[in-house]
Short mmCIF file of C-alpha atoms in Angstrom, two decimals:
data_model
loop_
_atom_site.label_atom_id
_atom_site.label_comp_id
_atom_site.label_asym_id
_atom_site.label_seq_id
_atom_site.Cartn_x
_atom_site.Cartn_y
_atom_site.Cartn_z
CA UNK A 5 -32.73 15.27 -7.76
CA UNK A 6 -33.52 16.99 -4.87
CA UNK A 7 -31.50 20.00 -3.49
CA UNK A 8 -30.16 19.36 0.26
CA UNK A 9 -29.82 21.95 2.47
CA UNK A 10 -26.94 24.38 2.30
CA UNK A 11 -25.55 25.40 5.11
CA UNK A 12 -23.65 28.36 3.39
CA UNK A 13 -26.91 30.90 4.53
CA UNK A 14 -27.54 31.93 0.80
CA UNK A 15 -31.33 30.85 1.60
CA UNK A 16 -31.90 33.69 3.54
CA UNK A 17 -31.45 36.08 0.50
CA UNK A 18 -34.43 37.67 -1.18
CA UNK A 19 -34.26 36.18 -4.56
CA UNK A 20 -31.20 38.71 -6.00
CA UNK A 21 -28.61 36.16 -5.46
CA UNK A 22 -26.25 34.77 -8.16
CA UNK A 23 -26.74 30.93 -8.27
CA UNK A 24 -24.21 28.49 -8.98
CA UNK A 25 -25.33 24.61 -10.22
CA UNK A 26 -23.24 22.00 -8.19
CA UNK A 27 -23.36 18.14 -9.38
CA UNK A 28 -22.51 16.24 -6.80
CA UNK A 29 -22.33 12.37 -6.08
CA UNK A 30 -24.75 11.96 -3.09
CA UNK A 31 -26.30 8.62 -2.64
CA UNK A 32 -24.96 4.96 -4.19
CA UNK A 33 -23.58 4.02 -6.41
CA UNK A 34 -22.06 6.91 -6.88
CA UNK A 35 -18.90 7.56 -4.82
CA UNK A 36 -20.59 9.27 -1.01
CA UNK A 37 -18.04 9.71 0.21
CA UNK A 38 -16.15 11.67 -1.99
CA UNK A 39 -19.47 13.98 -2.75
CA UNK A 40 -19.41 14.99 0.96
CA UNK A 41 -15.94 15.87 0.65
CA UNK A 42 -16.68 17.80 -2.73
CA UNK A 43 -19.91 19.35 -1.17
CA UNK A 44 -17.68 20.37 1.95
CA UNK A 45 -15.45 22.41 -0.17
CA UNK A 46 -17.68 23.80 -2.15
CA UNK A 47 -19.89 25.40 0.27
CA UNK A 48 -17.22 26.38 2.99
CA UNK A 49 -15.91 28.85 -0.13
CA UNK A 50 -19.42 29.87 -1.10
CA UNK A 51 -19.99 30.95 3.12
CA UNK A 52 -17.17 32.88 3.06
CA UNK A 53 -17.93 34.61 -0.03
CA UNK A 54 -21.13 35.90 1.45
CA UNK A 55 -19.34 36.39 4.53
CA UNK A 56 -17.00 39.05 2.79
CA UNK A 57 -20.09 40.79 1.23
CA UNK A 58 -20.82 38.37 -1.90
CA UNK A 59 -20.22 39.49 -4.82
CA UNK A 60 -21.28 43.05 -5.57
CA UNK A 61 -23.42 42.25 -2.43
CA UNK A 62 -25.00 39.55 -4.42
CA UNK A 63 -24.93 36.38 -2.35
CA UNK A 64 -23.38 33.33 -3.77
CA UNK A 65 -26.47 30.04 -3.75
CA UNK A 66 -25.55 26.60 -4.24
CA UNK A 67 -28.25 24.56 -6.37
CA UNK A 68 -27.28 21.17 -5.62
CA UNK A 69 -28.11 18.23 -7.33
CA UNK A 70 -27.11 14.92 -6.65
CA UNK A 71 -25.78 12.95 -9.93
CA UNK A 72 -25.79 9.33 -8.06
CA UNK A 73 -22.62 8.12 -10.35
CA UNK A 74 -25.64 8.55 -13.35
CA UNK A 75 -24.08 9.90 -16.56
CA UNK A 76 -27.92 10.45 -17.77
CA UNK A 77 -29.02 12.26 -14.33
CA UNK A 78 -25.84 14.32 -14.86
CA UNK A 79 -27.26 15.49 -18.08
CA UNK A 80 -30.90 15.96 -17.13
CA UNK A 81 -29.50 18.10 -14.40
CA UNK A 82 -27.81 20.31 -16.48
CA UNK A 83 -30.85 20.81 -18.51
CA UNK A 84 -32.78 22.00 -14.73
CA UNK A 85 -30.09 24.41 -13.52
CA UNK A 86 -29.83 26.15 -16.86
CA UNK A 87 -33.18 26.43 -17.05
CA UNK A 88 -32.99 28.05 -13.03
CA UNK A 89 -30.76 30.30 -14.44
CA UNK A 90 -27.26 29.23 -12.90
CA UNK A 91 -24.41 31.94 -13.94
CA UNK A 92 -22.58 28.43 -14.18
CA UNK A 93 -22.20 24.98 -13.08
CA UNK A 94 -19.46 23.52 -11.08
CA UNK A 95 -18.37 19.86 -9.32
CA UNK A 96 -18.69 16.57 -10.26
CA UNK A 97 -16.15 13.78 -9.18
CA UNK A 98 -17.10 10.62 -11.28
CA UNK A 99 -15.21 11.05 -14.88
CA UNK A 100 -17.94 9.38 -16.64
CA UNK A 101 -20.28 12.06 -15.14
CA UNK A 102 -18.14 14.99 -15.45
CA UNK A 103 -18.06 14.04 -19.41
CA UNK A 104 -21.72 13.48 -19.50
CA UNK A 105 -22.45 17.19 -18.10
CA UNK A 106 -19.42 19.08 -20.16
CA UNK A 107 -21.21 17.63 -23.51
CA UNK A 108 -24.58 19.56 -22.28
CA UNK A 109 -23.17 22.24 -20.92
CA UNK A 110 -21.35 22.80 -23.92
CA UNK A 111 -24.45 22.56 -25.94
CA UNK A 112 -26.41 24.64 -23.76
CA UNK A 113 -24.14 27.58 -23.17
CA UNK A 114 -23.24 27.09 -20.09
CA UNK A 115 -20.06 27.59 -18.53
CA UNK A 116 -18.88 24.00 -16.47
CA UNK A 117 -16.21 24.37 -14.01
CA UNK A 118 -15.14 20.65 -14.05
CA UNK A 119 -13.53 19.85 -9.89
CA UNK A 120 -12.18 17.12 -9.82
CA UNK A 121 -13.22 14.86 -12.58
CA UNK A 122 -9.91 13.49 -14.67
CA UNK A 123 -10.57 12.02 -17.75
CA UNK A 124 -8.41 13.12 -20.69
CA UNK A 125 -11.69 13.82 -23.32
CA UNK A 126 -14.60 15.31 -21.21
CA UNK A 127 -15.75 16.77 -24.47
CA UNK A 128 -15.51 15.18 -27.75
CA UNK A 129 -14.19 18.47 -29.49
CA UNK A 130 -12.73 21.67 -28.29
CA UNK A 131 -14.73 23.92 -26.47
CA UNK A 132 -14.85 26.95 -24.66
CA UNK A 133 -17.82 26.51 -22.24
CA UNK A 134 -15.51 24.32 -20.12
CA UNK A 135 -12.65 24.17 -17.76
CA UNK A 136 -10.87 21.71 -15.32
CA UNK A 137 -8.80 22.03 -11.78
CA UNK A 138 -8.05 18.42 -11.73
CA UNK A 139 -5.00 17.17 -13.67
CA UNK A 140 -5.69 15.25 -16.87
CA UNK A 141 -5.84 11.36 -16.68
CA UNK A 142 -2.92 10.86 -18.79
CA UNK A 143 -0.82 13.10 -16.72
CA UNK A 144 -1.09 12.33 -13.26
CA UNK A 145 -1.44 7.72 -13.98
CA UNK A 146 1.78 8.54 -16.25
CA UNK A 147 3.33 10.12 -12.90
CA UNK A 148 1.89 7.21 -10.96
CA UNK A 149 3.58 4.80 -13.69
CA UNK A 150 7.04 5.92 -13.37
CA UNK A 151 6.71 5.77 -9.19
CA UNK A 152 6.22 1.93 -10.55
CA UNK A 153 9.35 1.69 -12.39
CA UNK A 154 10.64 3.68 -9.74
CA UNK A 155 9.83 0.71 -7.41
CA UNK A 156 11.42 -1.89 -9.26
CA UNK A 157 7.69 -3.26 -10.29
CA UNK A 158 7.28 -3.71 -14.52
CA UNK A 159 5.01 -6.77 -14.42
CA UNK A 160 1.85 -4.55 -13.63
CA UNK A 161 -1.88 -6.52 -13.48
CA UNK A 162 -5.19 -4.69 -13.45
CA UNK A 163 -7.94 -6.23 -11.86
CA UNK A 164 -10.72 -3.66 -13.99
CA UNK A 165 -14.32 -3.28 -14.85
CA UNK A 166 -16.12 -1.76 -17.94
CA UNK A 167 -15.54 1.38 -18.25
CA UNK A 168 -14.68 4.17 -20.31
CA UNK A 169 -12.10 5.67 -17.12
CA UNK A 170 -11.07 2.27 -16.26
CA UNK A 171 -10.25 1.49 -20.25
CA UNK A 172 -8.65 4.82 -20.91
CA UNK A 173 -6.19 4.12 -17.57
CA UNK A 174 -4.90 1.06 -18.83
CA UNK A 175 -4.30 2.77 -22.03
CA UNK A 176 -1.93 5.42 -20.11
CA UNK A 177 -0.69 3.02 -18.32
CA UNK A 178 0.37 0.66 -21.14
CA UNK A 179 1.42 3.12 -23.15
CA UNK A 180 3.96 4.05 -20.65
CA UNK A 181 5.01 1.17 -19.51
CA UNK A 182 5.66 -1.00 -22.22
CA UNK A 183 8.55 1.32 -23.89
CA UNK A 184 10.13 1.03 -20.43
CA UNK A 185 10.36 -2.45 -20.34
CA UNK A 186 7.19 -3.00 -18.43
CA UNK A 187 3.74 -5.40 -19.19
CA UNK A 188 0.54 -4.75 -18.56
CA UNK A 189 -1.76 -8.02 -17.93
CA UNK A 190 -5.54 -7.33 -18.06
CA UNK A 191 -7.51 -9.32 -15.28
CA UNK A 192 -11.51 -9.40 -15.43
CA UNK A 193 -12.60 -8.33 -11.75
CA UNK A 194 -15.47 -10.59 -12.03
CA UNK A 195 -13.08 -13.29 -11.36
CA UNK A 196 -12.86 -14.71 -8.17
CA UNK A 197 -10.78 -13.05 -5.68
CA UNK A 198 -8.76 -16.94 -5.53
CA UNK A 199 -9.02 -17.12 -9.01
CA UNK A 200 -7.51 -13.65 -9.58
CA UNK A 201 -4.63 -14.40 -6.94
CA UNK A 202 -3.77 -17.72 -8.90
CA UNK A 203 -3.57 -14.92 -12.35
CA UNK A 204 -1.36 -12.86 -10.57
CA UNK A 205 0.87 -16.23 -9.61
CA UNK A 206 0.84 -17.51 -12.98
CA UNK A 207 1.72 -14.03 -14.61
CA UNK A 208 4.68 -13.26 -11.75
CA UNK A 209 2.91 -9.71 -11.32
CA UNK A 210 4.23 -7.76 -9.49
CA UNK A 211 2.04 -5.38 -8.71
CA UNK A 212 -1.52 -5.44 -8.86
CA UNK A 213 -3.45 -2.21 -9.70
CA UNK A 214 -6.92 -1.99 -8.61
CA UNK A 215 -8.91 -0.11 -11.28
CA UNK A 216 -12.20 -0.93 -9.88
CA UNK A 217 -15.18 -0.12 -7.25
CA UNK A 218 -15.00 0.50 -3.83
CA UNK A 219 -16.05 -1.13 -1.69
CA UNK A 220 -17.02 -3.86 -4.17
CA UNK A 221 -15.44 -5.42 -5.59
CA UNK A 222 -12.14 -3.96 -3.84
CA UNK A 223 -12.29 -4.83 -0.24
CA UNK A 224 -12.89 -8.83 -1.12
CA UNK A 225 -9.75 -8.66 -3.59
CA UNK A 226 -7.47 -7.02 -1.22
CA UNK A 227 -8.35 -9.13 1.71
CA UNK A 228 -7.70 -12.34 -0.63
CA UNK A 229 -4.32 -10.90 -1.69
CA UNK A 230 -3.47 -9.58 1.32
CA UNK A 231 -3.49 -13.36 2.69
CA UNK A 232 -2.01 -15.34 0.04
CA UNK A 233 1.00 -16.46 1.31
CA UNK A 234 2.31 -16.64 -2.66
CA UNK A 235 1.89 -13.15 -3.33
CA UNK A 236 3.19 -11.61 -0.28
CA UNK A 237 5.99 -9.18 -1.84
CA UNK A 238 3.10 -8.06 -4.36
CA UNK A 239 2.45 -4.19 -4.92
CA UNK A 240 -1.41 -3.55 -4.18
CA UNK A 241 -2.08 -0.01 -5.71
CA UNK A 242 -5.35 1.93 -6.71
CA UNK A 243 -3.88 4.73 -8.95
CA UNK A 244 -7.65 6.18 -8.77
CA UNK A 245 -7.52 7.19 -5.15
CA UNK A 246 -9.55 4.81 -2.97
CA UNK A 247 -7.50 4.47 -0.37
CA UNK A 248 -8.39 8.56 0.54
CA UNK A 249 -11.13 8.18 2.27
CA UNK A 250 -11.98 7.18 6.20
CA UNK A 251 -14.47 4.53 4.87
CA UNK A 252 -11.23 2.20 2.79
CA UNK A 253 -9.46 2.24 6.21
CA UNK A 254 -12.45 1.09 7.93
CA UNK A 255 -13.42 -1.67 5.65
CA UNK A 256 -9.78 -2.81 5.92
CA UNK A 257 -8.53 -1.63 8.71
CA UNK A 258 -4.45 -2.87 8.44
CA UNK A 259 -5.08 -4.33 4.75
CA UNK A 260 -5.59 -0.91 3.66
CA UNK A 261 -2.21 0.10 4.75
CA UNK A 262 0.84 0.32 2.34
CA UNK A 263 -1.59 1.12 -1.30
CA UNK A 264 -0.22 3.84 -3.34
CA UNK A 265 -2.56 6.00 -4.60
CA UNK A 266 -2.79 9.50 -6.37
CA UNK A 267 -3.57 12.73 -4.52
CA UNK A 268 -3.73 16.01 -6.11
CA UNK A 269 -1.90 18.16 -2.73
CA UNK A 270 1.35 19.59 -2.69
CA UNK A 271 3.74 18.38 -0.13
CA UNK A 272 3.49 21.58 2.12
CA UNK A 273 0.36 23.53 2.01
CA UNK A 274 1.00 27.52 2.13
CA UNK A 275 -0.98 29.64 4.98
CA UNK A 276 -4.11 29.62 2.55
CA UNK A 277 -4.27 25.99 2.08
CA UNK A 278 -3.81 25.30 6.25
CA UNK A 279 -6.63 27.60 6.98
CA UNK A 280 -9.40 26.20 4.80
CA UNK A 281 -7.58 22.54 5.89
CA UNK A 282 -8.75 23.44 9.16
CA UNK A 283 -11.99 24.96 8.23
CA UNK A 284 -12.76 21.72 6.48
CA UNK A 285 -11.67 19.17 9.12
CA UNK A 286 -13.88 20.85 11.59
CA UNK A 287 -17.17 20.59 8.96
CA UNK A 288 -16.37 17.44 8.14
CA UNK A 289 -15.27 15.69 11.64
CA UNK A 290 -12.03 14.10 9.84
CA UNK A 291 -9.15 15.06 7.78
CA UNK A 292 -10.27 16.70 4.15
CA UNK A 293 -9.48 14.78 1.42
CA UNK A 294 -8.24 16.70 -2.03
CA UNK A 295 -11.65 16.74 -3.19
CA UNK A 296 -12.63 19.07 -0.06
CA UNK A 297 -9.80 21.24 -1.87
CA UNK A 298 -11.06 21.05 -5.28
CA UNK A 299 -14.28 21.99 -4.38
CA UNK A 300 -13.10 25.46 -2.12
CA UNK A 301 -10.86 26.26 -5.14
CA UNK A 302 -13.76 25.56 -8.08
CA UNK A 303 -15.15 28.61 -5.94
CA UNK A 304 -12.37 30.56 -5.71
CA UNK A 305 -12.33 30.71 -9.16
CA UNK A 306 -15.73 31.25 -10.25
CA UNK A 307 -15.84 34.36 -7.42
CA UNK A 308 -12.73 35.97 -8.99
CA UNK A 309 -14.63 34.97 -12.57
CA UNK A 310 -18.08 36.58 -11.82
CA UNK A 311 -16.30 39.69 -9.68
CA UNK A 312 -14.13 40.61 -12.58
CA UNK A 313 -16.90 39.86 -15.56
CA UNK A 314 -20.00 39.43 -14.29
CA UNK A 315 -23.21 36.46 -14.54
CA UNK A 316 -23.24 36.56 -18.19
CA UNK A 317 -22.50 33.38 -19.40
CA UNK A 318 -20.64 34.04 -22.47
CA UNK A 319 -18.30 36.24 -20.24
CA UNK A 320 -17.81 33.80 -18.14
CA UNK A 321 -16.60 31.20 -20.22
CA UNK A 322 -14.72 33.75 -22.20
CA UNK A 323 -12.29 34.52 -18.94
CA UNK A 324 -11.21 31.00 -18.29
CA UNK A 325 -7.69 32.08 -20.06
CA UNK A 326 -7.57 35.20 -18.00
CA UNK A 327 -7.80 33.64 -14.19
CA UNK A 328 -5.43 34.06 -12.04
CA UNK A 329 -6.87 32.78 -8.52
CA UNK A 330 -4.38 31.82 -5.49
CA UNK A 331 -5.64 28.42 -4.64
CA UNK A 332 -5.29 26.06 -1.27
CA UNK A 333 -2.70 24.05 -3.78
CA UNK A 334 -1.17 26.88 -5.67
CA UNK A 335 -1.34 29.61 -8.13
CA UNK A 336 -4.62 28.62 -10.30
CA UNK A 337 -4.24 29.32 -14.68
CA UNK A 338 -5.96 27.80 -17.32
CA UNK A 339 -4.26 26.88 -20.68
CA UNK A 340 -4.86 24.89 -23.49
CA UNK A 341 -3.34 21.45 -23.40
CA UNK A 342 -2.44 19.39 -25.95
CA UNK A 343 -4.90 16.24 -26.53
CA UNK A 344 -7.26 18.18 -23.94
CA UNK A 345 -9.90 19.42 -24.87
CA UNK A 346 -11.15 22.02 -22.35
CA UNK A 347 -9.29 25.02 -20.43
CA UNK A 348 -7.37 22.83 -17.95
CA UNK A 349 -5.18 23.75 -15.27
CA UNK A 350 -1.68 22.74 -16.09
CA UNK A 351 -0.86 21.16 -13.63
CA UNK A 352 -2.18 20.67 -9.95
CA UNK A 353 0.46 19.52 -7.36
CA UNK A 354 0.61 15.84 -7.62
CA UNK A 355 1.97 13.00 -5.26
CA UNK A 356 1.70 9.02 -5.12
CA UNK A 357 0.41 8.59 -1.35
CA UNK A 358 0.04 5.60 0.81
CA UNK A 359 -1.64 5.07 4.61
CA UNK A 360 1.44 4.22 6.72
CA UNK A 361 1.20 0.77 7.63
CA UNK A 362 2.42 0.84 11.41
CA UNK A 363 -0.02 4.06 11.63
CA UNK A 364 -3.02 3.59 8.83
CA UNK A 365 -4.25 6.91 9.76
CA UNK A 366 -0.94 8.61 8.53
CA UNK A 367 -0.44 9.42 5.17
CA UNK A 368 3.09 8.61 3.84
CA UNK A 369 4.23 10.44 0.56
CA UNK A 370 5.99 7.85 -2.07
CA UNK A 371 6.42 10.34 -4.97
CA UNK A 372 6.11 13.53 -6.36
CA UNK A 373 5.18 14.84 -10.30
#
């Protein structure tokens, strides 16, 4: 679990800076892609911090670790950077993860600013050690279920793999489907991609929801859908957000077009939101993805947080009901949600997204929550 590099210049400080933990999803199998974005957001905020004077001329340090998708690394991890002496940790994109390090933060005392992790129970009881930007699970598929019905599409298949996120989106899903007069047909994605596109004939999906890996076992079970001749008015959607990132649209090029997916932006960003936008497309040499958001606003937060109260944990975790942070997305609060257990943000902008078919590189927005 090495620490990379930060670019933010908070290695230059002699030893009185206020450290921050960051859990990040670096190397396979975890999701690269999206921990670049996350990393990219997180350290453009902690730069300008210092920039401005840090806080109480106290520069801001990353201590990055990379989780690698691991919910047991995640953990371990935690253990280090409390033991370092982090005023708090912050990140994480993989929900399994993200509920891995909220259970030992929580026991530990430390304060866990969840970024963009979604699952519904991140900790097992109610707890005060940790908050969340990203929407809850529940609420943004539930969103993402009614753009469905919107569409005319009630005979829903999911091609899914074990998992606890994977299992508790089906739930949501099912659950709000079937008292609208929709079905939800469960479809092992160890089948074969032909053997999966004669399910979806047999079952007259239509839609297919891909709550699975990227790029395997996704790219081979788009492609074979894609050129099925029998399944050529199907719905292809990944509720989870695949589709985001640069690397789906160059593994599929013009199959990847035309997939709904979730994406926690409003529909017009405000002056704030364009600046860091821009910020972040010129660190990362492409268009930021929400994650690069999440991770400039987990600062944000935890700057207003340790200006207003201080590095002592306890006081720290204690504000999470007093923030009030302007965000990239919006105005940022933390409440207490029913059937959540942490301080969550109620709610981050949401929309159902797709690439624009006759432009791939164009996002097109379907819905709104």
């Amino acid at each position: 679990m090495n620490t990379p590099p930060s670019p933010s210049g908070a290695e230059h400080t002699d030893g009185s800076s206020i450290r921050l933990g960051a859990l990040v999803p670096l190397t396979r199998p975890g999701w690269v892609e999206a921990g670049r974005h996350l990393l990219a957001g997180l350290d453009l905020a902690v730069r300008e911090v210092n920039d401005a004077g840090g806080i109480d001329d106290r520069a801001l340090e990353l201590v990055v670790r990379d989780t690698a998708a691991d919910p047991e690394r995640a953990a371990a991890a935690v253990d280090e950077l409390a033991h370092l002496g982090v005023a708090a940790v912050v990140g994480e994109y993989h929900s399994v993860v993200a509920r891995a390090a909220a259970a030992r933060a929580d026991a530990l005392g430390v304060p866990f600013l969840c970024s963009s992790a979604v699952l519904d129970t991140l900790t097992e009881a109610p707890t005060e050690w940790v908050a969340r930007l990203a929407p809850a699970q529940s609420y943004g598929w539930r969103i993402y279920a009614d753009f469905l019905l919107r569409t005319g599409r009630r005979r829903i298949a999911v091609a899914t793999q074990p998992s606890v996120y994977w299992a508790s989106g089906t739930r949501v899903l099912r659950d709000h489907l079937a008292p609208r007069g929709g079905t939800v047909l469960e479809l092992d994605a160890t089948l074969t991609p032909e053997a999966l596109c004669d399910a979806l004939v047999d079952h007259g999906a239509t839609a297919l929801l891909l709550l699975i890996g990227h790029p395997e076992p996704a790219v081979p079970i788009v492609r074979a859908v894609r050129g099925d001749r029998r399944l050529a008015e199907i719905l292809i959607g990944a509720p989870a957000g695949q589709p985001e990132f640069a690397e789906w649209a160059a593994a599929l090029g013009e199959d990847g077009a035309g997939i709904p997916f979730l994406r926690y932006l409003p529909e017009r960003l405000g002056p704030l939101g364009e600046r860091v936008g821009k910020e972040l497309r010129e660190r990362l040499g492409e268009a930021p993805s929400f994650v690069a958001f999440e991770g400039w606003d987990t600062v944000a937060v935890l700057a207003a947080v340790l200006r207003a109260h201080g590095t002592d944990r306890a006081a720290i975790a204690g504000s999470w009901p007093r923030v009030a942070v302007e965000g990239t997305r919006g105005p940022i609060q933390f409440s207490r949600t029913p059937g959540i257990s942490v301080w969550q943000w109620a709610w981050t902008p949401i929309q159902v997204v797709d690439r624009d078919p006759a432009e791939p590189d164009r996002f097109r927005i379907l819905h709104a929550g």
